[in-house]
Amino acid sequence: VQLVESGGGLVQAGGSLRLSCAASGFSFGDYTIGWIRHIPGQEHELVSCIDNRDGSTKHSDSVKGRFAIVSNNANNTVFLEMKDLTPEDTGVYYCAAREDGLNPFWTEYGYWGQGIQVTVSS
């Protein structure tokens, strides 16, 4: 299983950013893909996930209405589209996968990418 994130960087508050996760080495359509972030000093948080079997999604309350998760099963890629970003969104974002359905607990995702930094300036 390989998960490779891209698209992070620096953005001003109120701006938008799109993260990409390129997946390989497993049956992509049978897995749930999640985005987990780690903000310094805080516990990891699963912000969004998508079940590739039926396209259902789930978002944490902290990002609901601002983040969207989209999966392209043809290219084995998942996108996290973030808007109205605030400095509180700053952290390392990880793409993660689990074999089974949606789950809001980051500990339930056994496969992780290397992570990518997102920094939102005020």
Protein backbone atom coordinates (compact mmCIF):
# COMPACT_ATOMS: atom_id res chain seq x y z
CA VAL A 1 0.00 0.00 0.00
CA GLN A 2 1.36 3.38 -0.97
CA LEU A 3 -0.24 6.75 -0.35
CA VAL A 4 1.47 9.92 -1.57
CA GLU A 5 0.19 13.37 -0.65
CA SER A 6 0.77 16.55 -2.63
CA GLY A 7 -0.59 20.06 -2.86
CA GLY A 8 0.24 21.43 0.56
CA GLY A 9 1.92 24.73 1.25
CA LEU A 10 1.33 28.22 2.54
CA VAL A 11 -1.96 30.05 2.11
CA GLN A 12 -3.47 33.17 3.62
CA ALA A 13 -6.43 33.02 5.96
CA GLY A 14 -9.65 32.84 4.00
CA GLY A 15 -7.95 31.14 1.12
CA SER A 16 -8.34 27.71 -0.43
CA LEU A 17 -6.09 24.74 -1.02
CA ARG A 18 -6.52 21.33 -2.60
CA LEU A 19 -4.59 18.32 -1.36
CA SER A 20 -4.16 15.22 -3.50
CA CYS A 21 -3.52 11.64 -2.46
CA ALA A 22 -2.25 9.21 -5.07
CA ALA A 23 -2.89 5.62 -4.02
CA SER A 24 -1.42 2.38 -5.27
CA GLY A 25 -0.81 -1.19 -4.23
CA PHE A 26 -4.31 -2.12 -3.14
CA SER A 27 -7.85 -2.43 -4.42
CA PHE A 28 -8.69 1.26 -4.26
CA GLY A 29 -12.40 0.86 -4.87
CA ASP A 30 -12.82 -1.38 -1.84
CA TYR A 31 -11.25 0.98 0.67
CA THR A 32 -12.17 4.03 2.69
CA ILE A 33 -9.72 6.90 2.34
CA GLY A 34 -9.40 9.51 5.04
CA TRP A 35 -7.51 12.72 5.67
CA ILE A 36 -6.04 12.97 9.13
CA ARG A 37 -4.36 16.08 10.42
CA HIS A 38 -2.00 16.67 13.25
CA ILE A 39 -1.90 20.13 14.73
CA PRO A 40 1.06 20.73 17.08
CA GLY A 41 0.04 20.24 20.68
CA GLN A 42 -3.17 18.48 19.76
CA GLU A 43 -4.28 14.95 19.09
CA HIS A 44 -4.62 13.70 15.55
CA GLU A 45 -7.99 14.40 14.00
CA LEU A 46 -9.71 12.70 11.12
CA VAL A 47 -11.21 15.61 9.22
CA SER A 48 -12.77 13.87 6.21
CA CYS A 49 -13.21 10.40 4.79
CA ILE A 50 -14.83 8.78 1.78
CA ASP A 51 -15.96 5.21 1.23
CA ASN A 52 -14.94 4.37 -2.33
CA ARG A 53 -17.50 1.57 -2.49
CA ASP A 54 -20.47 3.92 -2.47
CA GLY A 55 -19.07 7.47 -2.35
CA SER A 56 -20.42 8.25 1.10
CA THR A 57 -18.47 10.80 3.09
CA LYS A 58 -18.04 12.05 6.62
CA HIS A 59 -16.47 15.23 7.99
CA SER A 60 -15.49 16.37 11.44
CA ASP A 61 -17.45 19.24 12.93
CA SER A 62 -14.39 21.48 12.76
CA VAL A 63 -14.32 21.39 8.94
CA LYS A 64 -17.92 20.69 8.01
CA GLY A 65 -19.07 23.09 5.34
CA ARG A 66 -15.50 24.15 4.52
CA PHE A 67 -13.81 20.93 3.39
CA ALA A 68 -14.92 18.49 0.72
CA ILE A 69 -13.48 15.10 -0.15
CA VAL A 70 -13.64 13.72 -3.66
CA SER A 71 -12.44 10.41 -5.02
CA ASN A 72 -11.47 9.63 -8.59
CA ASN A 73 -11.66 5.86 -8.79
CA ALA A 74 -10.36 5.86 -12.36
CA ASN A 75 -7.05 7.42 -11.29
CA ASN A 76 -6.88 6.09 -7.72
CA THR A 77 -6.69 9.62 -6.39
CA VAL A 78 -8.49 11.34 -3.54
CA PHE A 79 -8.69 15.10 -3.16
CA LEU A 80 -9.30 17.21 -0.08
CA GLU A 81 -10.69 20.55 -1.14
CA MET A 82 -10.30 23.11 1.62
CA LYS A 83 -11.77 26.59 1.67
CA ASP A 84 -12.19 29.43 4.17
CA LEU A 85 -8.98 28.30 5.81
CA THR A 86 -7.95 29.71 9.17
CA PRO A 87 -4.65 29.61 11.06
CA GLU A 88 -6.23 26.89 13.22
CA ASP A 89 -6.14 24.60 10.18
CA THR A 90 -2.35 24.71 10.15
CA GLY A 91 -0.78 21.28 10.57
CA VAL A 92 0.45 18.15 8.88
CA TYR A 93 -2.17 16.40 6.77
CA TYR A 94 -1.98 12.68 6.19
CA CYS A 95 -3.81 10.57 3.65
CA ALA A 96 -4.82 7.25 5.20
CA ALA A 97 -6.69 4.12 4.18
CA ARG A 98 -8.71 1.38 5.79
CA GLU A 99 -10.39 -1.68 4.36
CA ASP A 100 -14.04 -1.27 5.38
CA GLY A 101 -16.42 1.59 5.70
CA LEU A 102 -16.36 5.10 7.08
CA ASN A 103 -14.88 5.53 10.51
CA PRO A 104 -14.32 8.82 12.34
CA PHE A 105 -11.49 7.53 14.53
CA TRP A 106 -8.02 8.12 13.14
CA THR A 107 -6.68 5.07 14.97
CA GLU A 108 -8.79 2.84 12.70
CA TYR A 109 -6.75 3.69 9.61
CA GLY A 110 -3.88 1.28 9.19
CA TYR A 111 -2.17 2.71 6.12
CA TRP A 112 -0.75 6.23 6.08
CA GLY A 113 1.14 8.47 3.69
CA GLN A 114 4.15 10.49 4.75
CA GLY A 115 2.13 13.62 5.43
CA ILE A 116 2.23 17.11 3.98
CA GLN A 117 2.42 20.49 5.67
CA VAL A 118 -0.40 23.02 5.39
CA THR A 119 0.27 26.46 6.82
CA VAL A 120 -2.38 29.17 7.00
CA SER A 121 -1.08 32.63 7.76
CA SER A 122 -3.17 35.29 9.47
